[in-house]
Coordinates of C-alpha atoms in Angstrom, one line a residue:
Chain A
M455 CA 64.5 -62.7 -95.0
S456 CA 64.6 -63.1 -91.2
E457 CA 63.3 -60.4 -88.8
I458 CA 66.8 -59.7 -87.5
S459 CA 68.3 -58.9 -90.9
K460 CA 65.8 -56.0 -91.2
L461 CA 67.0 -54.3 -88.0
N462 CA 69.5 -51.5 -88.2
Y463 CA 72.7 -51.6 -86.1
D464 CA 71.3 -49.8 -83.0
E465 CA 68.1 -51.8 -82.9
A466 CA 70.0 -55.1 -83.1
L467 CA 72.5 -54.0 -80.5
Q468 CA 69.6 -52.9 -78.1
K469 CA 67.9 -56.3 -78.6
L470 CA 71.2 -58.1 -77.9
K471 CA 71.7 -56.1 -74.7
S472 CA 68.2 -57.0 -73.5
I473 CA 68.8 -60.8 -74.1
V474 CA 72.1 -60.7 -72.2
D475 CA 70.3 -58.9 -69.3
V476 CA 67.6 -61.5 -69.2
L477 CA 70.1 -64.4 -69.2
E478 CA 72.2 -62.7 -66.5
K479 CA 69.2 -62.3 -64.2
K480 CA 68.0 -65.8 -65.0
Q481 CA 64.6 -64.6 -65.9
V482 CA 64.1 -67.1 -68.7
K483 CA 62.5 -70.6 -68.5
V484 CA 64.8 -73.5 -69.2
D485 CA 62.7 -74.6 -72.2
D486 CA 63.2 -71.2 -73.8
L487 CA 67.0 -71.1 -73.3
P488 CA 68.0 -72.5 -76.8
T489 CA 65.7 -70.0 -78.5
Y490 CA 67.3 -67.1 -76.6
V491 CA 70.9 -68.3 -77.3
K492 CA 70.2 -68.8 -81.0
Q493 CA 68.6 -65.3 -81.3
A494 CA 71.6 -63.8 -79.5
K495 CA 74.1 -65.5 -81.9
E496 CA 72.2 -64.2 -84.9
L497 CA 72.2 -60.7 -83.5
V498 CA 76.0 -60.8 -82.9
D499 CA 76.5 -62.0 -86.4
H500 CA 74.2 -59.3 -87.8
C501 CA 76.0 -56.5 -85.9
T502 CA 79.5 -57.8 -86.9
K503 CA 78.4 -57.9 -90.5
K504 CA 76.9 -54.4 -90.3
L505 CA 80.2 -53.0 -88.9
S506 CA 82.3 -54.7 -91.6
S507 CA 80.1 -53.5 -94.4
T508 CA 80.0 -49.9 -93.0
E509 CA 83.8 -49.9 -92.7
E510 CA 84.2 -51.1 -96.3
E511 CA 81.7 -48.6 -97.6
I512 CA 83.5 -45.7 -95.9
S513 CA 86.9 -46.9 -97.2
K514 CA 85.4 -47.1 -100.7
I515 CA 84.0 -43.5 -100.5
I516 CA 87.3 -42.0 -99.2
S517 CA 89.4 -43.8 -101.8
T518 CA 87.3 -42.7 -104.8
N519 CA 87.9 -39.1 -103.8
Chain B
M789 CA 9.2 42.1 55.4
S790 CA 8.7 41.2 51.9
T791 CA 5.8 39.0 50.7
P792 CA 6.9 35.7 49.2
V793 CA 6.9 35.6 45.3
K794 CA 4.6 33.0 43.8
T795 CA 6.6 30.7 41.5
Y796 CA 5.5 28.1 38.9
T797 CA 7.2 25.2 37.2
L798 CA 7.8 25.4 33.4
T799 CA 5.5 22.4 33.0
G800 CA 2.8 24.2 35.0
L801 CA 3.1 27.3 32.9
Q802 CA 3.2 25.4 29.6
T803 CA 0.2 23.2 30.7
A804 CA -1.7 26.3 31.7
L805 CA -1.0 27.8 28.2
E806 CA -1.9 24.5 26.5
N807 CA -5.1 24.4 28.3
F808 CA -5.9 28.1 27.6
I809 CA -5.3 27.8 23.9
S810 CA -7.1 24.5 23.7
E811 CA -10.2 26.0 25.4
N812 CA -10.2 29.3 23.4
F813 CA -8.8 28.3 20.0
S814 CA -9.0 24.6 19.4
S815 CA -12.5 24.8 18.0
K816 CA -11.8 27.9 15.9
R817 CA -10.5 28.0 12.3
F818 CA -8.5 30.9 10.7
W819 CA -7.8 31.7 7.0
I820 CA -4.3 33.3 6.9
T821 CA -2.0 34.4 4.2
A822 CA 1.7 33.6 4.4
E823 CA 4.8 32.8 2.4
V824 CA 6.3 29.3 2.5
R825 CA 9.9 29.7 3.6
K826 CA 10.8 26.0 4.1
S827 CA 9.1 22.7 3.5
N828 CA 10.0 19.2 4.6
E829 CA 8.4 15.8 4.4
K830 CA 8.7 13.0 7.0
G831 CA 6.7 9.8 7.1
G832 CA 4.1 11.3 4.8
H833 CA 3.5 14.4 7.0
R834 CA 4.6 17.8 5.8
Y835 CA 6.3 20.4 8.0
Y836 CA 6.5 24.1 6.9
E837 CA 8.1 27.3 8.1
L838 CA 5.7 30.2 7.3
S839 CA 6.6 33.8 7.3
D840 CA 5.0 37.2 6.6
S841 CA 6.6 40.4 5.6
K842 CA 6.0 44.1 5.0
D843 CA 8.1 46.4 2.9
G844 CA 10.7 43.7 2.5
K845 CA 11.0 43.1 6.3
E846 CA 9.8 40.0 8.0
T847 CA 7.0 40.7 10.4
A848 CA 6.0 37.2 11.6
R849 CA 7.1 33.6 11.6
A850 CA 5.5 30.3 12.6
S851 CA 5.8 26.6 12.2
A852 CA 3.0 24.6 10.6
N853 CA 2.3 21.0 9.8
L854 CA 0.0 19.2 7.3
W855 CA -0.8 15.7 8.5
Y856 CA -0.7 12.9 6.0
S857 CA -4.5 12.2 6.0
T858 CA -5.3 15.9 5.4
F859 CA -2.6 16.1 2.6
E860 CA -4.1 13.1 0.7
E861 CA -7.6 14.5 1.1
L862 CA -6.7 18.0 -0.2
K863 CA -4.7 16.5 -3.1
T864 CA -7.7 14.8 -4.6
R865 CA -9.3 18.2 -4.8
I866 CA -6.2 20.3 -5.6
P867 CA -3.8 18.3 -7.9
E868 CA -1.2 21.2 -7.8
L869 CA -1.1 21.1 -3.9
E870 CA 2.5 20.1 -3.6
K871 CA 3.6 22.7 -6.1
I872 CA 1.6 25.4 -4.4
L873 CA 3.1 24.6 -1.0
S874 CA 6.7 24.8 -2.3
E875 CA 9.2 27.3 -1.1
G876 CA 8.8 30.9 -2.2
N877 CA 5.0 30.7 -2.9
K878 CA 2.5 32.8 -1.1
V879 CA -0.4 30.8 0.1
L880 CA -3.9 31.2 1.6
I881 CA -4.4 28.4 4.1
Q882 CA -7.0 27.5 6.8
V883 CA -5.3 26.7 10.1
R884 CA -6.0 25.6 13.6
I885 CA -3.8 26.8 16.5
D886 CA -2.3 24.0 18.5
Y887 CA -0.1 24.4 21.6
H888 CA 1.9 21.6 23.1
K889 CA 3.9 21.9 26.2
L890 CA 6.9 20.2 24.6
F891 CA 6.7 21.5 21.0
G892 CA 5.3 24.9 21.5
L893 CA 2.9 26.8 19.1
K894 CA 2.1 25.0 15.9
L895 CA -0.4 25.8 13.1
C896 CA -2.2 22.8 11.8
V897 CA -3.1 23.3 8.1
L898 CA -6.6 22.1 7.3
D899 CA -7.4 23.6 3.9
L900 CA -5.9 25.7 1.0
N901 CA -7.2 28.2 -1.6
P902 CA -5.2 27.7 -4.8
A903 CA -6.7 30.8 -6.5
Y904 CA -4.8 33.0 -4.2
T905 CA -1.4 31.4 -5.1
F906 CA -2.3 31.6 -8.8
G907 CA -3.1 35.2 -8.4
D908 CA 0.3 35.6 -6.8
I909 CA 2.0 33.8 -9.7
E910 CA 0.3 36.2 -12.1
L911 CA 1.4 39.2 -10.0
R912 CA 5.0 37.9 -9.9
K913 CA 4.8 37.4 -13.6
Q914 CA 3.8 41.0 -14.2
Q915 CA 6.6 42.1 -12.0
T916 CA 9.1 40.0 -13.9
I917 CA 7.9 41.5 -17.3
L918 CA 8.1 45.0 -15.9
R919 CA 11.6 44.4 -14.6
L920 CA 12.9 43.0 -17.9
K921 CA 11.4 45.9 -19.7
Q922 CA 12.9 48.4 -17.3
E923 CA 16.3 46.7 -17.9
G924 CA 15.7 47.2 -21.6
I925 CA 16.2 43.6 -22.5
F926 CA 12.6 42.4 -22.9
D927 CA 12.6 42.8 -26.7
N928 CA 16.2 41.8 -27.3
Q929 CA 15.3 38.5 -29.0
K930 CA 13.0 40.4 -31.4
K931 CA 16.1 42.2 -32.8
V932 CA 17.9 38.9 -33.3
S933 CA 17.7 37.7 -36.9
L934 CA 16.0 34.4 -37.6
G935 CA 16.9 32.9 -41.0
R936 CA 14.6 31.2 -43.4
I937 CA 16.6 28.0 -43.4
N938 CA 17.5 26.8 -39.9
K939 CA 19.3 23.4 -40.1
R940 CA 21.6 23.4 -37.1
I941 CA 19.3 23.2 -34.1
G942 CA 20.3 23.7 -30.5
L943 CA 17.9 21.7 -28.4
V944 CA 17.3 22.2 -24.7
G945 CA 14.9 19.9 -22.8
S946 CA 14.4 16.6 -21.1
P947 CA 14.8 13.6 -23.5
N948 CA 12.6 11.5 -21.3
T949 CA 9.5 13.5 -22.0
S950 CA 6.9 12.8 -24.7
G951 CA 7.2 16.5 -25.9
Y952 CA 10.9 16.1 -26.6
R953 CA 10.3 12.8 -28.4
D954 CA 7.5 14.4 -30.4
F955 CA 9.8 17.2 -31.5
V956 CA 12.7 15.0 -32.6
N957 CA 10.3 12.6 -34.3
E958 CA 8.6 15.3 -36.3
M959 CA 11.9 16.8 -37.3
T960 CA 13.3 13.5 -38.5
T961 CA 10.4 11.7 -40.2
N962 CA 8.3 14.4 -41.9
N963 CA 7.9 14.5 -45.7
I964 CA 9.2 18.0 -46.3
F965 CA 12.8 18.2 -44.8
T966 CA 14.7 16.1 -42.4
K967 CA 18.3 16.9 -42.8
F968 CA 18.6 18.8 -39.5
R969 CA 21.6 18.5 -37.3
F970 CA 21.0 18.7 -33.5
K971 CA 23.2 19.9 -30.7
E972 CA 21.2 18.6 -27.7
I973 CA 21.7 19.6 -24.1
H974 CA 19.6 17.6 -21.7
T975 CA 18.1 19.3 -18.6
S976 CA 15.3 18.7 -16.1
V977 CA 12.2 20.8 -16.9
Q978 CA 10.7 20.6 -13.5
G979 CA 11.8 20.2 -9.9
D980 CA 14.3 22.0 -7.8
K981 CA 17.3 21.7 -10.1
A982 CA 15.4 22.6 -13.3
K983 CA 15.9 26.3 -13.2
A984 CA 19.7 26.2 -12.7
E985 CA 20.2 23.4 -15.3
M986 CA 18.2 25.2 -17.9
I987 CA 20.0 28.5 -17.4
S988 CA 23.3 26.7 -17.6
A989 CA 22.2 24.7 -20.7
L990 CA 21.1 27.9 -22.5
K991 CA 24.3 29.7 -21.8
E992 CA 26.3 26.7 -23.0
I993 CA 24.4 26.2 -26.2
D994 CA 24.6 29.9 -27.1
R995 CA 28.4 29.3 -27.5
Y996 CA 27.8 26.7 -30.3
N997 CA 27.5 27.4 -34.0
V998 CA 23.8 26.8 -34.3
D999 CA 21.1 28.5 -36.4
V1000 CA 18.4 28.5 -33.7
V1001 CA 17.9 27.4 -30.1
V1002 CA 14.7 25.5 -29.3
I1003 CA 13.4 25.1 -25.7
I1004 CA 11.1 22.1 -25.5
R1005 CA 8.7 21.3 -22.6
G1006 CA 5.6 19.0 -22.9
G1007 CA 2.3 19.9 -21.4
G1008 CA 1.9 20.8 -17.7
N1009 CA -0.3 22.6 -15.3
K1010 CA 0.1 26.2 -14.3
M1011 CA 2.5 25.4 -11.5
D1012 CA 4.6 23.1 -13.6
L1013 CA 5.1 25.8 -16.2
D1014 CA 5.9 28.5 -13.6
I1015 CA 9.6 27.9 -14.1
F1016 CA 9.3 29.6 -17.5
N1017 CA 8.1 32.8 -15.7
D1018 CA 11.3 32.9 -13.7
Y1019 CA 13.2 36.2 -13.9
D1020 CA 16.7 34.6 -14.2
L1021 CA 15.7 32.1 -16.8
C1022 CA 13.8 34.7 -18.9
K1023 CA 16.8 37.1 -18.6
T1024 CA 19.1 34.4 -19.9
I1025 CA 16.8 34.0 -23.0
C1026 CA 16.7 37.7 -23.5
L1027 CA 20.6 37.9 -23.5
M1028 CA 21.2 35.0 -26.0
K1029 CA 22.8 35.9 -29.3
H1030 CA 21.0 33.1 -31.1
P1031 CA 17.3 33.3 -31.9
V1032 CA 15.2 31.2 -29.4
I1033 CA 12.0 29.3 -30.3
T1034 CA 9.9 28.0 -27.4
G1035 CA 7.9 24.8 -27.8
I1036 CA 6.2 24.7 -24.4
G1037 CA 3.0 22.8 -24.4
H1038 CA 0.1 24.8 -22.9
E1039 CA -3.3 25.8 -24.0
T1040 CA -4.2 29.1 -22.3
D1041 CA -1.8 31.1 -20.3
E1042 CA 1.4 32.3 -21.9
V1043 CA 4.6 32.1 -19.9
I1044 CA 7.2 34.9 -20.0
A1045 CA 9.7 32.7 -21.8
D1046 CA 7.2 32.7 -24.8
L1047 CA 7.0 36.5 -24.7
V1048 CA 10.7 37.2 -24.7
S1049 CA 11.7 34.5 -27.3
K1050 CA 12.0 35.2 -31.0
K1051 CA 9.1 32.9 -31.7
R1052 CA 6.7 30.9 -29.7
C1053 CA 5.0 27.7 -30.6
I1054 CA 2.2 26.2 -28.6
T1055 CA 3.6 22.6 -28.6
P1056 CA 6.9 20.9 -29.3
S1057 CA 5.4 19.4 -32.5
A1058 CA 4.3 22.9 -33.6
A1059 CA 7.9 24.1 -33.1
A1060 CA 9.2 21.3 -35.3
K1061 CA 6.5 22.0 -38.0
S1062 CA 7.4 25.7 -38.1
L1063 CA 11.0 24.8 -38.7
Y1064 CA 10.6 22.3 -41.5
N1065 CA 7.6 24.1 -43.1
E1066 CA 9.7 27.2 -43.4
V1067 CA 12.3 25.1 -45.3
G1068 CA 9.5 23.7 -47.5
I1069 CA 8.1 27.2 -48.2
F1070 CA 11.5 28.6 -49.0
R1071 CA 12.1 25.7 -51.4
A1072 CA 8.8 26.3 -53.1
E1073 CA 9.6 30.0 -53.4
L1074 CA 12.9 29.1 -55.0
T1075 CA 11.2 26.7 -57.5
T1076 CA 8.6 29.4 -58.4
A1077 CA 11.4 32.0 -58.8
L1078 CA 13.3 29.6 -61.0
D1079 CA 10.2 28.9 -63.1
S1080 CA 9.8 32.7 -63.5
V1081 CA 13.4 33.1 -64.6
I1082 CA 13.0 30.3 -67.2
K1083 CA 9.7 31.7 -68.5
R1084 CA 11.1 35.2 -68.8
T1085 CA 14.3 33.9 -70.4
Q1086 CA 12.2 32.0 -73.0
Q1087 CA 10.2 35.2 -73.7
L1088 CA 13.4 37.2 -74.2
L1089 CA 14.9 34.5 -76.4
S1090 CA 11.8 34.3 -78.5
G1091 CA 11.8 38.1 -79.0
R1092 CA 15.4 38.1 -80.1
K1093 CA 15.1 35.1 -82.3
D1094 CA 13.8 37.0 -85.4
E1095 CA 16.4 39.7 -85.0
F1096 CA 19.0 37.1 -84.7
Q1097 CA 17.8 35.2 -87.8
H1098 CA 17.8 38.5 -89.9
V1099 CA 21.3 39.4 -88.8
S1100 CA 22.4 35.8 -89.3
K1101 CA 21.2 35.8 -92.9
Y1102 CA 22.9 39.1 -93.6
L1103 CA 26.0 37.8 -92.0
V1104 CA 26.0 34.7 -94.2
L1105 CA 25.5 36.7 -97.4
H1106 CA 28.1 39.3 -96.5
T1107 CA 30.6 36.6 -95.5
K1108 CA 30.1 34.7 -98.8
T1109 CA 30.8 37.8 -100.8
I1110 CA 33.9 38.6 -98.9
L1111 CA 35.0 35.0 -99.3
F1112 CA 34.3 35.0 -103.0
D1113 CA 36.4 38.2 -103.6
N1114 CA 39.3 36.8 -101.5
Q1115 CA 39.2 33.5 -103.3
K1116 CA 39.4 35.3 -106.7
T1117 CA 42.4 37.3 -105.6
L1118 CA 44.0 34.2 -104.1
D1119 CA 43.5 32.2 -107.4
N1120 CA 45.2 35.0 -109.4
A1121 CA 48.1 35.1 -107.0
L1122 CA 48.4 31.3 -107.1
Y1123 CA 48.4 31.3 -111.0
L1124 CA 51.2 33.9 -111.0
V1125 CA 53.2 31.9 -108.4
K1126 CA 52.7 28.7 -110.4
T1127 CA 53.8 30.1 -113.7
G1128 CA 56.8 31.9 -112.2
F1129 CA 57.9 28.8 -110.3
E1130 CA 57.6 26.6 -113.4
K1131 CA 59.8 29.0 -115.4
T1132 CA 62.4 29.1 -112.7
L1133 CA 62.3 25.4 -112.4
R1134 CA 62.9 24.9 -116.1
E1135 CA 65.9 27.2 -116.0
E1136 CA 67.4 25.6 -113.0
H1137 CA 66.9 22.2 -114.6
F1138 CA 68.8 23.2 -117.7
Q1139 CA 71.7 24.6 -115.6
L1140 CA 71.8 21.4 -113.6
D1141 CA 71.9 19.1 -116.7
K1142 CA 74.8 21.2 -117.9
V1143 CA 76.7 20.9 -114.7
L1144 CA 76.0 17.2 -114.6
I1145 CA 77.5 16.5 -118.0
D1146 CA 80.6 18.5 -117.1
L1147 CA 81.0 16.6 -113.9
K1148 CA 80.6 13.3 -115.7
N1149 CA 83.2 14.1 -118.2
S1150 CA 85.6 15.3 -115.5
S1151 CA 85.1 12.2 -113.5
I1152 CA 85.8 9.9 -116.3
K1153 CA 88.9 11.7 -117.1
Y1154 CA 90.0 11.6 -113.6
I1155 CA 89.3 7.9 -113.2
K1156 CA 91.1 7.1 -116.3
S1157 CA 94.2 9.1 -115.4
S1158 CA 94.6 8.3 -111.7
L1159 CA 92.3 5.7 -110.2
L1160 CA 92.3 3.0 -112.9
P1161 CA 96.0 1.7 -112.4
E1162 CA 95.5 1.6 -108.7
L1163 CA 92.2 -0.3 -109.0
E1164 CA 93.8 -2.8 -111.3
A1165 CA 96.6 -3.4 -108.9
Q1166 CA 94.2 -3.9 -106.0
L1167 CA 92.1 -6.3 -108.1
Q1168 CA 95.2 -8.4 -108.8
R1169 CA 96.1 -8.5 -105.2
A1170 CA 92.6 -9.5 -104.2
D1171 CA 92.6 -12.3 -106.9
F1172 CA 95.9 -13.6 -105.6
S1173 CA 94.7 -13.6 -102.0
C1174 CA 91.5 -15.4 -102.9
K1175 CA 93.3 -18.1 -104.8
N1176 CA 95.7 -18.6 -101.9
S1177 CA 92.7 -18.9 -99.5
I1178 CA 91.0 -21.4 -101.7
Q1179 CA 94.1 -23.5 -102.0
A1180 CA 94.6 -23.6 -98.3
S1181 CA 91.0 -24.6 -97.7
K1182 CA 91.3 -27.3 -100.3
L1183 CA 94.4 -28.7 -98.6
E1184 CA 92.7 -28.6 -95.2
L1185 CA 89.7 -30.3 -96.6
N1186 CA 91.8 -32.9 -98.3
H1187 CA 93.6 -33.6 -95.1
L1188 CA 90.3 -33.8 -93.2
F1189 CA 88.7 -36.1 -95.8
E1190 CA 91.6 -38.4 -96.5
Q1191 CA 93.3 -38.7 -93.2
R1192 CA 91.2 -37.6 -90.3
L1193 CA 87.8 -38.7 -91.5
P1194 CA 88.9 -42.4 -92.1
L1195 CA 90.6 -42.4 -88.7
L1196 CA 87.6 -41.1 -86.9
M1197 CA 85.3 -43.5 -88.8
R1198 CA 87.5 -46.4 -88.0
N1199 CA 87.6 -45.4 -84.3
A1200 CA 83.9 -45.2 -84.2
I1201 CA 83.5 -48.6 -85.8
E1202 CA 86.2 -50.0 -83.5
V1203 CA 84.4 -48.7 -80.4
N1204 CA 81.2 -50.4 -81.6
R1205 CA 83.2 -53.5 -82.4
I1206 CA 84.7 -53.6 -78.9
E1207 CA 81.3 -53.1 -77.4
L1208 CA 79.9 -56.0 -79.5
H1209 CA 82.9 -58.2 -78.5
H1210 CA 82.2 -57.4 -74.9
L1211 CA 78.6 -58.3 -75.3
N1212 CA 79.5 -61.5 -77.1
D1213 CA 81.9 -62.4 -74.3
K1214 CA 79.2 -61.7 -71.8
L1215 CA 76.9 -63.9 -73.8
E1216 CA 79.5 -66.7 -73.8
F1217 CA 79.8 -66.4 -70.1
V1218 CA 76.0 -66.5 -69.4
N1219 CA 75.3 -69.0 -72.2
P1220 CA 73.8 -72.0 -70.3
I1221 CA 74.4 -74.4 -73.1
K1222 CA 78.1 -73.8 -72.7
L1223 CA 77.7 -74.5 -69.0
L1224 CA 76.0 -77.8 -69.8
D1225 CA 78.8 -78.7 -72.2
V1226 CA 81.4 -78.5 -69.4
G1227 CA 79.3 -80.8 -67.1
Y1228 CA 77.0 -78.5 -65.2
T1229 CA 73.3 -79.2 -64.9
I1230 CA 70.3 -76.9 -64.7
S1231 CA 67.4 -78.0 -62.5
S1232 CA 63.9 -76.5 -62.6
V1233 CA 60.5 -77.1 -61.1
E1234 CA 57.5 -76.4 -63.3
G1235 CA 59.9 -74.8 -65.9
V1236 CA 61.3 -72.3 -63.4
D1237 CA 64.8 -72.2 -62.0
L1238 CA 65.1 -73.7 -58.5
N1239 CA 66.5 -70.6 -57.1
Q1240 CA 63.5 -68.6 -58.2
H1241 CA 61.2 -70.8 -56.1
D1242 CA 60.2 -69.6 -52.6
D1243 CA 57.4 -72.2 -52.0
N1244 CA 57.8 -75.6 -50.5
M1245 CA 58.9 -77.8 -53.3
I1246 CA 58.8 -81.2 -51.5
G1247 CA 56.8 -83.8 -53.6
K1248 CA 57.1 -81.7 -56.8
E1249 CA 58.7 -83.0 -60.0
M1250 CA 62.1 -81.6 -60.7
T1251 CA 63.6 -81.5 -64.2
T1252 CA 67.4 -81.7 -64.5
L1253 CA 69.0 -80.8 -67.8
S1254 CA 72.5 -82.0 -68.7
N1255 CA 74.3 -81.7 -72.0
K1256 CA 72.8 -85.0 -73.2
R1257 CA 70.0 -85.9 -70.9
I1258 CA 66.8 -84.6 -69.3
I1259 CA 66.3 -86.3 -65.9
K1260 CA 62.9 -86.1 -64.1
S1261 CA 62.9 -86.7 -60.3
T1262 CA 60.6 -86.1 -57.3
I1263 CA 61.9 -83.9 -54.5
K1264 CA 61.9 -85.7 -51.1
S1265 CA 63.8 -83.3 -48.9
I1266 CA 65.5 -80.0 -49.1
K1267 CA 68.5 -79.1 -47.1
N1268 CA 69.8 -75.5 -47.0
Q1269 CA 73.5 -75.3 -47.9
T1270 CA 75.7 -73.0 -45.9
T1271 CA 78.4 -71.3 -47.8

């Protein structure tokens, strides 16, 4: 289980924001670029997944009532 | 025919007189008595106007002089010389008759007998005493009351004299009593102005609220102290309403001021001692009196003690008997009150129970007949109302849960989703790999973007990254690009 999958939504979003900020300001070394981009992609996927699962769960709860 | 009159010049006449007196009197000496009317001093020489009188009428007058050398010689023998030859004194002097054609007749003083003047002083003193007695004021001060404690002191004297300082020092530093308050009026005690100043000071101080007036004068010779024999000064003392104490330093002769005052002390220090000693004696007397009172009180208390104890015992016994009797009566009354009260209470209780049962029965009956149907109707209405409220709440809740809540939830998720999309877009935009894919390159020196470098990069190795290659090159020149 990767580190990112353990994060809750807010933590993952915060981390994603900080990576975008670093890339915008060009504060990252060229050699480290792939690592940052990969991490950002994983965070986007994790957050999207979290949103979908939350939506499903809420729909399930409401329909059972 | 008349014979011619023989005339002389004034000079001739005066010269003839000068010669005559010189021949007949210059070698002769005369002892004469006279009163000094005026005296003057010029260049060390003394000039006097002498006079003689009989029955208050002047019978003779003459000018006299005392040359500086003779004055100094006489002064070594008679220290009071200057005082004796002051105005108003009667003197016995040895003179020589001089006549000068310009200055006229002059008596030249050669010697003086002080005993004559002293005798005259004594005579005047006796006359002053007699005059004060004839006026009936000589013993006035003896009638003025002098208290035991005299703390407010009116002080007349010259502060520059040792006698004055001695007095104040004694009064303020002794071990018996020092809390005196002074009203001081400073005056001369000798010289021409002394008499007038002292009289004025005494009259002024008599107007203040003082306990006693003290006149201070240090030691002095007979002539120095003669001011205290003056009629006007002594009369002022006689007429003062406050008691006067004199502290005039002299060993033998009394002065009239001493005689007319309330109390005389032989020195300023003695005057101070008499004042504070009197306070000390009075204090000691008070202490002794207090001791006597305490002793006598203790004796009286001791004598009454037995009597008191006897009466006290009787009082205790009698009181106990009275208390016992009263307690007994009180207990009986209390018992009667208690039993009577209990009986009344039981009866009242019984009546109350009866009334209560009646009330209960009546109430039940009343409730059954009138209140019960109304109560049931109200209960039904309340039940209906409650059910309605619950149904409305259920509907509202249902609406909330089934319609509004999903909507709100979806909105919240949608907001987050939009934010995530926005971030993702941003990421796409700043993603350098995408930039490489469309043909851009990224150049860096020592792993840092070129734009981040401030240093001179000429000669350094530059790494250029494209989508498929990594190119290493050496920087040879840098040209700034204008936009």
